[in-house]
Coordinates of C-alpha atoms and ligand atoms in Angstrom, one line a residue:
X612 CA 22.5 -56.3 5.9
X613 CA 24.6 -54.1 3.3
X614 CA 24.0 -50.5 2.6
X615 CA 22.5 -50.1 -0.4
X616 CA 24.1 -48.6 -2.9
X617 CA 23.4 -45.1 -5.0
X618 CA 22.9 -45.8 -8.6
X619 CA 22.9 -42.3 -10.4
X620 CA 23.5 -41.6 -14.8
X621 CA 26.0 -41.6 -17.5
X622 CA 26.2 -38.6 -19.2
X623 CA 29.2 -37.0 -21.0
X624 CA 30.8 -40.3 -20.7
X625 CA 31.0 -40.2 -16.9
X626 CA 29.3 -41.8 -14.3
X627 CA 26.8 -38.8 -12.5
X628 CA 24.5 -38.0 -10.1
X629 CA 22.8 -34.9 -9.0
X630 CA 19.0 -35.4 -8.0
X631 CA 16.8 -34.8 -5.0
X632 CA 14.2 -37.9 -5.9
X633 CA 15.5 -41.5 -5.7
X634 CA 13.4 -44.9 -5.8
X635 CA 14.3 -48.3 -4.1
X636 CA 16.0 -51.3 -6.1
X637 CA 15.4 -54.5 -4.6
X638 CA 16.8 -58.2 -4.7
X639 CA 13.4 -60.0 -5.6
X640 CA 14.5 -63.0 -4.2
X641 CA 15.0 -61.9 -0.7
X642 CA 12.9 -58.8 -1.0
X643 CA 15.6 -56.4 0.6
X644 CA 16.5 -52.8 -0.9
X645 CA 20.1 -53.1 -2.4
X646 CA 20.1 -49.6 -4.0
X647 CA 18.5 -46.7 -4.5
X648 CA 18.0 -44.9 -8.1
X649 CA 18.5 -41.6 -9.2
X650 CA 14.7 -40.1 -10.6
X651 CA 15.7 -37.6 -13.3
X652 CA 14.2 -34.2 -13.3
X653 CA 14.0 -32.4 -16.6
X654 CA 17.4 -30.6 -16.0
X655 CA 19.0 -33.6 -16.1
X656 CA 17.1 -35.1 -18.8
X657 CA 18.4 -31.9 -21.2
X658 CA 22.0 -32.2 -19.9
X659 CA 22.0 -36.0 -21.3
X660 CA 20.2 -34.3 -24.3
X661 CA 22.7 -32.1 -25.0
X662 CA 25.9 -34.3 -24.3
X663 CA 24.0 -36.3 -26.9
X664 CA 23.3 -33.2 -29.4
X665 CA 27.0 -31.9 -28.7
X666 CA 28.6 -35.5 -29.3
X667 CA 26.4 -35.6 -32.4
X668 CA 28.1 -34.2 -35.7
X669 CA 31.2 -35.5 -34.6
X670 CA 29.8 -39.0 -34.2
X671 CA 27.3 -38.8 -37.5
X672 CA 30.5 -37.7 -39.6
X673 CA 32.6 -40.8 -38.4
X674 CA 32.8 -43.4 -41.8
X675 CA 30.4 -46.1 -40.8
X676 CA 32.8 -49.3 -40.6
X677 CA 34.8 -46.8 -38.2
X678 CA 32.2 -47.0 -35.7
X679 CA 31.6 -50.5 -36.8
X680 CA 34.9 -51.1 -34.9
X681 CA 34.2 -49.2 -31.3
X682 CA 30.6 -52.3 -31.1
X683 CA 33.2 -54.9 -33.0
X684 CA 34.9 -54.1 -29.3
X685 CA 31.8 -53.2 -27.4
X686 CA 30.7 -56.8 -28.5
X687 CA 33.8 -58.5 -27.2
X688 CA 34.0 -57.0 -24.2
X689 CA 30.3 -57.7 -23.2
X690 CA 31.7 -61.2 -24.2
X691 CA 33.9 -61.4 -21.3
X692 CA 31.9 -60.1 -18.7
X693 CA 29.3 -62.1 -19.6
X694 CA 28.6 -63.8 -16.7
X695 CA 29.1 -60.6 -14.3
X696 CA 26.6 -58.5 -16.6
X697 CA 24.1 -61.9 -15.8
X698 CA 25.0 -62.1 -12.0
X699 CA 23.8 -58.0 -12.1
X700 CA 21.1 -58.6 -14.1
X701 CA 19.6 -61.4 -11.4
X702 CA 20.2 -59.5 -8.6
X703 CA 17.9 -56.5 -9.0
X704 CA 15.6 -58.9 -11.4
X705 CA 15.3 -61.7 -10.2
X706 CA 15.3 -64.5 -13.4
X707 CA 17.5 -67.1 -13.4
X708 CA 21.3 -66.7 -14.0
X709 CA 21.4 -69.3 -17.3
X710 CA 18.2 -67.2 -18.3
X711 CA 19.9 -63.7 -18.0
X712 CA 23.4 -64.8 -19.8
X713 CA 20.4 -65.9 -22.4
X714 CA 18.7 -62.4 -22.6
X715 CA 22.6 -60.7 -23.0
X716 CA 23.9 -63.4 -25.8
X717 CA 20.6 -61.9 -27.7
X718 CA 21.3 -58.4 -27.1
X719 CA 24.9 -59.4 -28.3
X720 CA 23.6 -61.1 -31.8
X721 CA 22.1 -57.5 -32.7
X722 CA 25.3 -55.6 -31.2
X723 CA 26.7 -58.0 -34.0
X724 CA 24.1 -57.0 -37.1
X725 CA 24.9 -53.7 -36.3
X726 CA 28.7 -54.1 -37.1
X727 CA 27.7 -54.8 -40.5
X728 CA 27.0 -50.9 -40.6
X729 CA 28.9 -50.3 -43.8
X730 CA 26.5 -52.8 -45.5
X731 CA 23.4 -52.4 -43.9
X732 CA 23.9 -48.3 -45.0
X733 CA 25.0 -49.1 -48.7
X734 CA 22.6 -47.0 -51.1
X735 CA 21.2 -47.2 -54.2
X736 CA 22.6 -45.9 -57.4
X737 CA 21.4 -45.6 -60.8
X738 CA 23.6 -44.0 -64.0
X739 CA 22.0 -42.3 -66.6
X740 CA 18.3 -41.7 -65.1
X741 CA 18.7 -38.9 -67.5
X742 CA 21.6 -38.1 -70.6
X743 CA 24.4 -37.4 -68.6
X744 CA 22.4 -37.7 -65.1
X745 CA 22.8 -40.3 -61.9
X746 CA 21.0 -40.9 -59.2
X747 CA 21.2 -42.0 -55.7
X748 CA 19.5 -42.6 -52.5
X749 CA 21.4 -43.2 -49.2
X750 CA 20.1 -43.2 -45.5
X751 CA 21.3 -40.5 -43.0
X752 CA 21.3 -40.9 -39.1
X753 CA 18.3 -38.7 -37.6
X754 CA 20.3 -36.6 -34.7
X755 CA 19.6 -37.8 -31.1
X756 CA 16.9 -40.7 -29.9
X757 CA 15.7 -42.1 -27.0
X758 CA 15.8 -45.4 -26.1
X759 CA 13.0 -46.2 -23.3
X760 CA 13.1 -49.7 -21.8
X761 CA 11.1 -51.9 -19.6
X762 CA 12.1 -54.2 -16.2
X763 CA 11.8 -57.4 -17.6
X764 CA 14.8 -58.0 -19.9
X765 CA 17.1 -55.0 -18.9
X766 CA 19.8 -56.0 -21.3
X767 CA 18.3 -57.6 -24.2
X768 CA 15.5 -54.8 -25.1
X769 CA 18.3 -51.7 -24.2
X770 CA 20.2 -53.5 -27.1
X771 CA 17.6 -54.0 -29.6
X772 CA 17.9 -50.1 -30.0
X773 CA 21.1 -48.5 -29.1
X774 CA 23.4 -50.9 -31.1
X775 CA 21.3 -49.7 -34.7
X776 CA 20.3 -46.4 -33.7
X777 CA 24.9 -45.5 -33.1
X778 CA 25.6 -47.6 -36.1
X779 CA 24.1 -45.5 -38.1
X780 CA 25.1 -42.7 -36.9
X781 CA 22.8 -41.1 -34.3
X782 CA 23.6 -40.6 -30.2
X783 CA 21.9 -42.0 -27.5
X784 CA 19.7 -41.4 -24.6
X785 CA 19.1 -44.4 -22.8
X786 CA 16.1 -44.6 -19.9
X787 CA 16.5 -48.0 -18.2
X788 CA 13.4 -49.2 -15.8
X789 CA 13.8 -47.5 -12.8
X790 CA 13.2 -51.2 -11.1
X791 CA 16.8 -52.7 -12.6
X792 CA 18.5 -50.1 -13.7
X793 CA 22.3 -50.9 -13.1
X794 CA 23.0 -53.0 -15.9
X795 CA 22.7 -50.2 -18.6
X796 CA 25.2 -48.4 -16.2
X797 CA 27.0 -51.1 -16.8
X798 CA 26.7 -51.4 -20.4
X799 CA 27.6 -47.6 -21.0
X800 CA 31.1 -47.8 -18.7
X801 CA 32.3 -51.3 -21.7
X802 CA 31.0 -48.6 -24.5
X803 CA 33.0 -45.7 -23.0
X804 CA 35.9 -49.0 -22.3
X805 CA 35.5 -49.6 -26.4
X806 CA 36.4 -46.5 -27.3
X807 CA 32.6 -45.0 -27.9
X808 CA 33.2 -40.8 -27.9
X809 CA 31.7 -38.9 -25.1
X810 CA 28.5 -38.2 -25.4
X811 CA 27.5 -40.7 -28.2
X812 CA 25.8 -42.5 -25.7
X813 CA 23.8 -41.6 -22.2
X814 CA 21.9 -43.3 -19.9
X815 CA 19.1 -41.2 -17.4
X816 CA 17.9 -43.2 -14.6
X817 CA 14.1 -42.1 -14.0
X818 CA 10.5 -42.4 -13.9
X819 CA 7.3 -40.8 -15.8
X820 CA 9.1 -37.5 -15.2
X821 CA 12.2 -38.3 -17.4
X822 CA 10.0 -40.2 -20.1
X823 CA 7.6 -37.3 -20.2
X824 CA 10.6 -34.6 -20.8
X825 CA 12.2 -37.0 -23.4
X826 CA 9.5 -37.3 -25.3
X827 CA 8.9 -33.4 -26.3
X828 CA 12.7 -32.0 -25.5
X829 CA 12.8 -30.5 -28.9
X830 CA 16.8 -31.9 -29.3
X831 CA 14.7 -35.4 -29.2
X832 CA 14.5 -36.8 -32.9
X833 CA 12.8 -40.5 -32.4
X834 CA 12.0 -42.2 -29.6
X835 CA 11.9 -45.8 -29.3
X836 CA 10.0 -47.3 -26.6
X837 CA 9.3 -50.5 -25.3
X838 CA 6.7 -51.4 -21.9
X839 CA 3.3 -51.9 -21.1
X840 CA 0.7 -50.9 -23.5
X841 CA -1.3 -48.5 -21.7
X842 CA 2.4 -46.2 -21.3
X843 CA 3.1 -47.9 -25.2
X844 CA 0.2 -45.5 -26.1
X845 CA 0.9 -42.2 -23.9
X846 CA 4.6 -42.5 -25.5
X847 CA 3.3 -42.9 -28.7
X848 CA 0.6 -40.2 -28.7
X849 CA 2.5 -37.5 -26.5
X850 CA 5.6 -38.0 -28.8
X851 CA 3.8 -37.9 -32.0
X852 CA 2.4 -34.7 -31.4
X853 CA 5.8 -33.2 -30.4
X854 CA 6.4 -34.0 -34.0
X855 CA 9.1 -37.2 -33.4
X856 CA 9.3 -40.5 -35.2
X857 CA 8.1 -43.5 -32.6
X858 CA 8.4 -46.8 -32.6
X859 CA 6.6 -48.0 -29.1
X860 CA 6.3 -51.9 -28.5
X861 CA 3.2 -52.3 -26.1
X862 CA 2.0 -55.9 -24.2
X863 CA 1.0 -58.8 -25.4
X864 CA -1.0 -62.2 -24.0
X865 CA 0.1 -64.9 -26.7
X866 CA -1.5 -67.9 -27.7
X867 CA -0.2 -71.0 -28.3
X868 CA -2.8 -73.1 -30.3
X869 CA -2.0 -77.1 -29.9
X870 CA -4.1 -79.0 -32.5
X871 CA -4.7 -82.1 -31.5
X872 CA -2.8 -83.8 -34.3
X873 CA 0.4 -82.2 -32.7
X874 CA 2.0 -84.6 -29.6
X875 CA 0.8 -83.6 -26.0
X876 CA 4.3 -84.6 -24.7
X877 CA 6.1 -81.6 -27.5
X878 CA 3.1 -79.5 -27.0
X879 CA 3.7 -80.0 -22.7
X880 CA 7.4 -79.7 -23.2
X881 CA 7.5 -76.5 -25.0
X882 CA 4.2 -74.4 -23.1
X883 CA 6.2 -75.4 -19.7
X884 CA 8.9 -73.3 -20.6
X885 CA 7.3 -70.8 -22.8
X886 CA 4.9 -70.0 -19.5
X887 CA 6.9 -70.3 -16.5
X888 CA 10.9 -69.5 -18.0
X889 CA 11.5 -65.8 -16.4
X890 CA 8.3 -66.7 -14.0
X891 CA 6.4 -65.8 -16.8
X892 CA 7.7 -61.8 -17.1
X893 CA 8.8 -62.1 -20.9
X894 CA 6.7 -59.9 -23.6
X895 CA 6.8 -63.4 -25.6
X896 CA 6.0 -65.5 -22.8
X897 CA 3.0 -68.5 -23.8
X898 CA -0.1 -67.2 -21.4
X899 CA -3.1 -69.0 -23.1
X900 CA -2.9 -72.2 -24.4
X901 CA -5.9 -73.2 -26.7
X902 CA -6.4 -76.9 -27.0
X903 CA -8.4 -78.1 -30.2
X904 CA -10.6 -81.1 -29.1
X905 CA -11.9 -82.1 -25.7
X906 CA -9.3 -85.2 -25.5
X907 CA -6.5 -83.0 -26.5
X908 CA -7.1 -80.8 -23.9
X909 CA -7.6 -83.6 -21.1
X910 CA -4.5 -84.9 -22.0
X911 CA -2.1 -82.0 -22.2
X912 CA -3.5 -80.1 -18.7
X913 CA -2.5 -83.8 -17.3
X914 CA 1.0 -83.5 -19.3
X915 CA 1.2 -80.1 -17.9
X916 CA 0.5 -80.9 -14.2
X917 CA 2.7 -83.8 -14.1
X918 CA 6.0 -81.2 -15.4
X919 CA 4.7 -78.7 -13.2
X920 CA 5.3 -80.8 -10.1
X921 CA 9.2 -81.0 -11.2
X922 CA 9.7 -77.3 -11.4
X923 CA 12.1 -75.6 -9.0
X924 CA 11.5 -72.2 -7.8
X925 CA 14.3 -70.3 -5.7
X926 CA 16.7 -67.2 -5.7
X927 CA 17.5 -67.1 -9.8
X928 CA 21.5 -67.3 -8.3
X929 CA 20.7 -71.3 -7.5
X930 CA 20.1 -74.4 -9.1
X931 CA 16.1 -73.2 -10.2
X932 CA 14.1 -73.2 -12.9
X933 CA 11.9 -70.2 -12.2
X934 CA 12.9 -66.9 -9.7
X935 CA 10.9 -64.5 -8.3
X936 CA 8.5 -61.8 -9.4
X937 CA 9.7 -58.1 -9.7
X938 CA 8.5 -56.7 -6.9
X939 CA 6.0 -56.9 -4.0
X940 CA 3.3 -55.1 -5.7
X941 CA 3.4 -57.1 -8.9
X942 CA 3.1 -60.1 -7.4
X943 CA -0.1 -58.8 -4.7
X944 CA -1.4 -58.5 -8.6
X945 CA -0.8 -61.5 -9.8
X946 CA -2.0 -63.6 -6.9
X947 CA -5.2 -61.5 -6.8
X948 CA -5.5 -62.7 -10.8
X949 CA -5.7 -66.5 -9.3
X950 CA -8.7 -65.1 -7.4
X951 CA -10.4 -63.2 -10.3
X952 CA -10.5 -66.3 -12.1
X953 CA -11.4 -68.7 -9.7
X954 CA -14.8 -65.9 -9.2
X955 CA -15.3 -65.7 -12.9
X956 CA -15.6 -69.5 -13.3
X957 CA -12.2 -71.0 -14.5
X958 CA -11.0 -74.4 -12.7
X959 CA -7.4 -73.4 -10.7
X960 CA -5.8 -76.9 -11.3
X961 CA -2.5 -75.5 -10.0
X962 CA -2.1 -73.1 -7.3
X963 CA 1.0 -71.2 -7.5
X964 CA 1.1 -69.8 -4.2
X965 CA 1.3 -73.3 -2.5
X966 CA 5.0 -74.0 -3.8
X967 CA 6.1 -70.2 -3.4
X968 CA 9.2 -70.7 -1.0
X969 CA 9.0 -68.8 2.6
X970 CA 10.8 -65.8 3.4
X971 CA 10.5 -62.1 2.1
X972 CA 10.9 -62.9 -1.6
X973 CA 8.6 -61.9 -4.3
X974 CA 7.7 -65.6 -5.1
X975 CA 5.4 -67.1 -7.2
X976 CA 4.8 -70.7 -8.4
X977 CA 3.8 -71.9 -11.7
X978 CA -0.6 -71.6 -12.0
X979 CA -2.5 -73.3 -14.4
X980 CA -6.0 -72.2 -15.0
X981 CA -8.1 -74.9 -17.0
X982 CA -11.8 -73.5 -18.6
X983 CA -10.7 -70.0 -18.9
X984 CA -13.3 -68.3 -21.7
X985 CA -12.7 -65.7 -23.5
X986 CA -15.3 -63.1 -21.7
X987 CA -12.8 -63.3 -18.2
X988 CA -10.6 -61.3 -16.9
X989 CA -7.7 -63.4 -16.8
X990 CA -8.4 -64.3 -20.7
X991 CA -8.6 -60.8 -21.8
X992 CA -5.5 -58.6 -19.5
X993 CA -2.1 -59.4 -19.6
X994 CA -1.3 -61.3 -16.2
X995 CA 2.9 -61.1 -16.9
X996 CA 3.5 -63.7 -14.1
X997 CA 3.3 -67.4 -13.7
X998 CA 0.1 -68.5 -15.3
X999 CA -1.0 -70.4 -18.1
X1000 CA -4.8 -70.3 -19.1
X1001 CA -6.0 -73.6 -21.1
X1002 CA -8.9 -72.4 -23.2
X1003 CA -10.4 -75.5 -24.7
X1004 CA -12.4 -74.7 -28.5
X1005 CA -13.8 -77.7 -30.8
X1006 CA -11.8 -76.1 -34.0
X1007 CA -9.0 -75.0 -35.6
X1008 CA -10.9 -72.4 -36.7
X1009 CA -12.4 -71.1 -33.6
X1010 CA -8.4 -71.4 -32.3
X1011 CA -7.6 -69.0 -35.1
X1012 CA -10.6 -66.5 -34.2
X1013 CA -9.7 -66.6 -30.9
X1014 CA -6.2 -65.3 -31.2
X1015 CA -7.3 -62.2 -34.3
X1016 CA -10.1 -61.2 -31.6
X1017 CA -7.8 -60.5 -28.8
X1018 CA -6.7 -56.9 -28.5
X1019 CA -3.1 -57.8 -28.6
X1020 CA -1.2 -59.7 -31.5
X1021 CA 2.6 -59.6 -30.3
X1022 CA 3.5 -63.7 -30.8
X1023 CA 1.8 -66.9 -31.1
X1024 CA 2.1 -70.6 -32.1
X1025 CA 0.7 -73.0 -33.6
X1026 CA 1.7 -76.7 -32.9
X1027 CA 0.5 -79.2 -35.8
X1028 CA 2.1 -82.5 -37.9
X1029 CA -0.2 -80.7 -40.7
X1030 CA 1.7 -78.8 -42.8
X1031 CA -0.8 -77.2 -44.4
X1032 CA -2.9 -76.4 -41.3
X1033 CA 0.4 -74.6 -40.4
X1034 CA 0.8 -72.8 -43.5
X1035 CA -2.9 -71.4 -42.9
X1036 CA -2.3 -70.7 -39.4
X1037 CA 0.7 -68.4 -40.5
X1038 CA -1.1 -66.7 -43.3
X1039 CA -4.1 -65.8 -42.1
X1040 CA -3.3 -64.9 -38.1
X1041 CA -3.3 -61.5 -36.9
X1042 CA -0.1 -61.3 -35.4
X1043 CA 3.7 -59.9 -35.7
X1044 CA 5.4 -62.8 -34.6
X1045 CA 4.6 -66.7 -35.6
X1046 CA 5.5 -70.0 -34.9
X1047 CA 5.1 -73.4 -36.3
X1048 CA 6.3 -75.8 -33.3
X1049 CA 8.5 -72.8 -32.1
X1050 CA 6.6 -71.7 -28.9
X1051 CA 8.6 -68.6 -28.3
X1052 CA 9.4 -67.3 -32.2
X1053 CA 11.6 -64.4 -31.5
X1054 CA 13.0 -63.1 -35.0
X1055 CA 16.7 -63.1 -34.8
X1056 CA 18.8 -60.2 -35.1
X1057 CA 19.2 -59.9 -38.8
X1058 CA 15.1 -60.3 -38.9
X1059 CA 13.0 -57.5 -36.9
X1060 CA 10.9 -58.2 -33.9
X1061 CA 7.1 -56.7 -33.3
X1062 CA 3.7 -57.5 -32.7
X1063 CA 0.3 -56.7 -34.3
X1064 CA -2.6 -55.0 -33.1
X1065 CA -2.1 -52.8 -29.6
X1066 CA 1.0 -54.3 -28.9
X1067 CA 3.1 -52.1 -31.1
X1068 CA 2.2 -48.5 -32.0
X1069 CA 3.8 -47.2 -34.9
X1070 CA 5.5 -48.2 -38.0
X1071 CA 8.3 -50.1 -37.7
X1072 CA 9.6 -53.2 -35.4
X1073 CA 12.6 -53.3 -33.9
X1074 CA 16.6 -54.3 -34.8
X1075 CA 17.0 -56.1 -38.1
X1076 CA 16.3 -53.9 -41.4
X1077 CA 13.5 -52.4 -39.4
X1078 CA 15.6 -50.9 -37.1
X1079 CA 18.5 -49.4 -39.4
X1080 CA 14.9 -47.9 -41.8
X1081 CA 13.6 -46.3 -38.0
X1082 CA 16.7 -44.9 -37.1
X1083 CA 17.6 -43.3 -40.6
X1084 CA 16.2 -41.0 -42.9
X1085 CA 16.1 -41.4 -46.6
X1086 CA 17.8 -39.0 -48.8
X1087 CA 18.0 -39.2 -52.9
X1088 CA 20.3 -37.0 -55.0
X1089 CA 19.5 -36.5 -59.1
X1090 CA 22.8 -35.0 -60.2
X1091 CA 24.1 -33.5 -63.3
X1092 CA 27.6 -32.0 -64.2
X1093 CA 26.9 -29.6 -67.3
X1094 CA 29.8 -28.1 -69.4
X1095 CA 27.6 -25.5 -70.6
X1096 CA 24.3 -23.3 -70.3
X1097 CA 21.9 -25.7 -72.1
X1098 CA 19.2 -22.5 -71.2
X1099 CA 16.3 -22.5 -68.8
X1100 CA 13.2 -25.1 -68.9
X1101 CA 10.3 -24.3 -67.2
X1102 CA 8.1 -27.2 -67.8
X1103 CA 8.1 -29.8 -65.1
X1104 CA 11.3 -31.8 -65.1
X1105 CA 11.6 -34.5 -67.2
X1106 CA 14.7 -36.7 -68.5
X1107 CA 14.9 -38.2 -71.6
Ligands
NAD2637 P1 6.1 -50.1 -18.0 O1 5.2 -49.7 -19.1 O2 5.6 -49.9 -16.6 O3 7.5 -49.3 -18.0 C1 8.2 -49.2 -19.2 C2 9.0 -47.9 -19.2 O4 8.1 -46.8 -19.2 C3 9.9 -47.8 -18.0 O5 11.2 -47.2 -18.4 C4 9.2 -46.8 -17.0 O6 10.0 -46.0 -16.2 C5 8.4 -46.0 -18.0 N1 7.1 -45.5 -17.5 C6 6.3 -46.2 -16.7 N2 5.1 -45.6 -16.5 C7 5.2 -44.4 -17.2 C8 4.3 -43.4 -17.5 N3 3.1 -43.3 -16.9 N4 4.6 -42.4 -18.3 C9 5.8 -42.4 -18.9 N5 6.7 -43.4 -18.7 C10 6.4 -44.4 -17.9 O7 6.5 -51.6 -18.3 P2 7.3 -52.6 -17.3 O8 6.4 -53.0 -16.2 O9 8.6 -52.1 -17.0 O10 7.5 -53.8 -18.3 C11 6.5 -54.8 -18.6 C12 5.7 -54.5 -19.8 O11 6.5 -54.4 -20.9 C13 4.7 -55.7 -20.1 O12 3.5 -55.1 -20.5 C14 5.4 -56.4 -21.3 O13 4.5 -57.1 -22.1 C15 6.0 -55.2 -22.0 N6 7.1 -55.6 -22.9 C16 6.8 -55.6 -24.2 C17 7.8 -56.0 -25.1 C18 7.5 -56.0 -26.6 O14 8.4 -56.3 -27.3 N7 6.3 -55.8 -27.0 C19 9.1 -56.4 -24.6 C20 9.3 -56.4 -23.2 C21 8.3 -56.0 -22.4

């Protein structure tokens, strides 16, 4: 067995490492420790801080399409690595290798948006608001944010933020999950490789402690964090009241409602991989899967059981279709969710832990839960592992009650031939993200991504115009150039 290796910071453009605490980083698959992670303590929280507060004027006084150009070759040069940045994104996470070039190439399409700074930061002007008097309002970068991401897509979420939040002109602190933190190492050495300025953009390696300083270090403009809902609200709160702008992206348990107009073979097809893709760890992964209609649902838990059967589950570096869980004590709690709903009354027509390979891996096979109701356990809490709930209803209706009453409203879908009954579904539900035959509807790039409800606190979602309004201020100027003394006014301005 290797040593594992010591994964420490970026700061000041250089690789560091200087702290006492350290946490274990493990290959999922085979459940060994291959590293061990740097904890931040708030001294090395404010040196990022201030590499980032030095680095800014420089950086927020750079012409827009000039920065433009260091992520036009940030984005090439993720493009050819592409398949090394996957190999270290499956080796201290675990998903499959095709799945992890996936999550970068989506990182990538918001590096792109973000080139189109010059655009995206374009103001408004208007002549002649008054005789002889213009008027314009621009957007100007806020200082230095924070960037705080979670385990389970540790390159796509890092670059939902950073890309926006340097195009328009602010610097970077970067808090990777402390469970796969090397590829935002890796990410800051190809920005330092395209030319980024020192400084511009840091990553700390930590836990609670180096959330907890970020979020009041007074140097700290916005923070921008995504995780688990119960943190989603602490970051939100404890940042709020320190006076910062937050955006912070909280869980989620999304339902896809199948009415039975829709066909059980597409419906199957498309709840397979929406449940079970990344073992189930995704933010927009399909958890609960309402079936309109007694025969509808017979039919599509028999669809289900029948793909099921065919999935392959191994070390995300072979030929699989599902890898391991995170770690050893996520997946105690996910098994022990298989329990709580067999005790609360739901049918376990799949059983996981039967086709979970031997050895020391953190492996899970696909569940499937059939009569979950809405008062259990595994209905209500976010499971983020390999299970699917079928919740059987009568109506559309009830479908579309089910999904506004849960506490979370990040995605959901609604499978119909019915156009109409899809145009209602997408008015009336109580969610950020929706979609019609689309099982996972994650907005693209030039779009913005967020949920509803207690899976976002805050104002604003994430990338797309959302991002470059969170990461910029507004400013408007009313100018006048007079030739002469046209004597005071003291009545409230007005131009005419
Ligand atoms: P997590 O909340 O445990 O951790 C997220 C980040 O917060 C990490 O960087 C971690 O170090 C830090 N953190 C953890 N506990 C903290 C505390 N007590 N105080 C301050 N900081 C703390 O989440 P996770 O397990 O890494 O990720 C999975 C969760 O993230 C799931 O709930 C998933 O739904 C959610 N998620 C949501 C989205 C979205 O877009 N809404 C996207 C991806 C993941």
């Amino acid at each position: 067995m290797s040593t594992p290796i010591h994964i420490g910071h970026h700061i000041g453009g250089k690789r560091v490492d200087d702290d006492a605490r350290t946490a274990e980083v493990h290959d999922p698959a085979r459940g060994v420790v291959t590293g061990r992670v740097a904890l931040a303590d708030a001294a090395t929280v404010d040196r990022a801080v201030a590499a980032a507060h030095g680095a800014w004027p420089a950086w927020a006084a750079t012409p827009p399409h000039v920065r433009a150009r260091v992520l036009f070759r940030f984005r090439d040069l993720v493009e050819r690595d592409l398949d090394r940045l996957a190999a270290v994104i499956t080796a201290e996470h675990g998903k499959v290798l095709d799945d992890a070039r996936g999550e970068v190439v989506r990182g990538l399409e918001v590096v792109e948006f973000a080139c189109g700074a010059p655009s995206l930061l374009k103001g408004e002007y208007t002549g002649q608001v008054g005789r002889g008097v213009d008027a314009v309002s621009f957007r100007q970068p806020l200082g230095v944010v924070a960037a705080i991401s979670p385990f389970n897509f540790p390159a796509m979420v890092p670059m939902w933020t950073f890309p926006v939040a340097l195009a328009c002109g602010n610097t970077v602190v970067l808090k990777p999950s402390e469970k796969d933190p090397s590829l935002a190492l890796e990410l800051a050495d190809l920005l330092v490789e395209a030319g980024l300025p020192q400084g511009v953009l840091n990553v700390v390696n930590g836990d609670a402690e180096a959330v907890n300083r970020l979020l009041v270090h007074p140097d700290v403009e916005a923070v921008s964090f995504v995780g688990s809902t119960p943190v989603a609200e602490h970051v939100h709160r404890t940042a709020s009241e320190a006076g910062k702008r937050v955006q912070a992206l909280g869980g989620a348990k999304n339902h896809l409602v199948a009415l039975p107009d829709a066909d059980p073979a597409v419906v199957a097809d498309a709840a397979i991989g929406a449940a079970y893709g990344s073992a189930g760890e995704r933010c927009m992964a399909i958890s609960v899967l309402v079936a309109v209609g007694e025969e509808n649902a017979d039919r599509l838990v028999s669809e289900l059981r029948t793909r099921i059967d065919d999935l392959r589950i191994g070390p995300g570096d072979g030929e699989v279709d599902l890898g391991p869980l995170i770690s050893a004590a996520h997946l105690d709690k996910v098994r022990g969710y298989l329990d709580t709903g067999v005790a609360e009354g739901a049918e376990l027509v799949v059983d996981g832990r039967d086709s979970a390979p031997a050895g020391d891996g953190f492996f899970l096979g696909p569940c499937l839960l059939d009569r979950v109701t809405p008062e259990m356990r595994v209905y209500r809490e976010e499971i983020f592992g390999p299970v699917l709930a079928v919740v059987r209803v009568d109506t559309a209706e009830e479908a579309l009650r089910l999904v506004d009453t849960h506490e979370f409203g990040n995605g959901t879908a609604v499978f119909t031939r019915d156009g109409g009954a899809a145009q209602r579904f997408v008015t009336a539900v109580r969610a950020g993200m929706v979609g019609v035959n689309v099982p996972i509807p994650v907005p693209m790039a030039f779009h913005s991504f967020g949920g509803w409800k207690r899976s976002l606190f805050g104002d604003h979602h994430v990338h797309g115009p959302e991002g470059v309004r969170f990461f910029t201020r507004l400013k408007t100027a009313t100018m006048r150039w007079p030739h002469s003394s046209q004597g005071a006014q003291l009545t409230f301005p007005s131009f005419s």
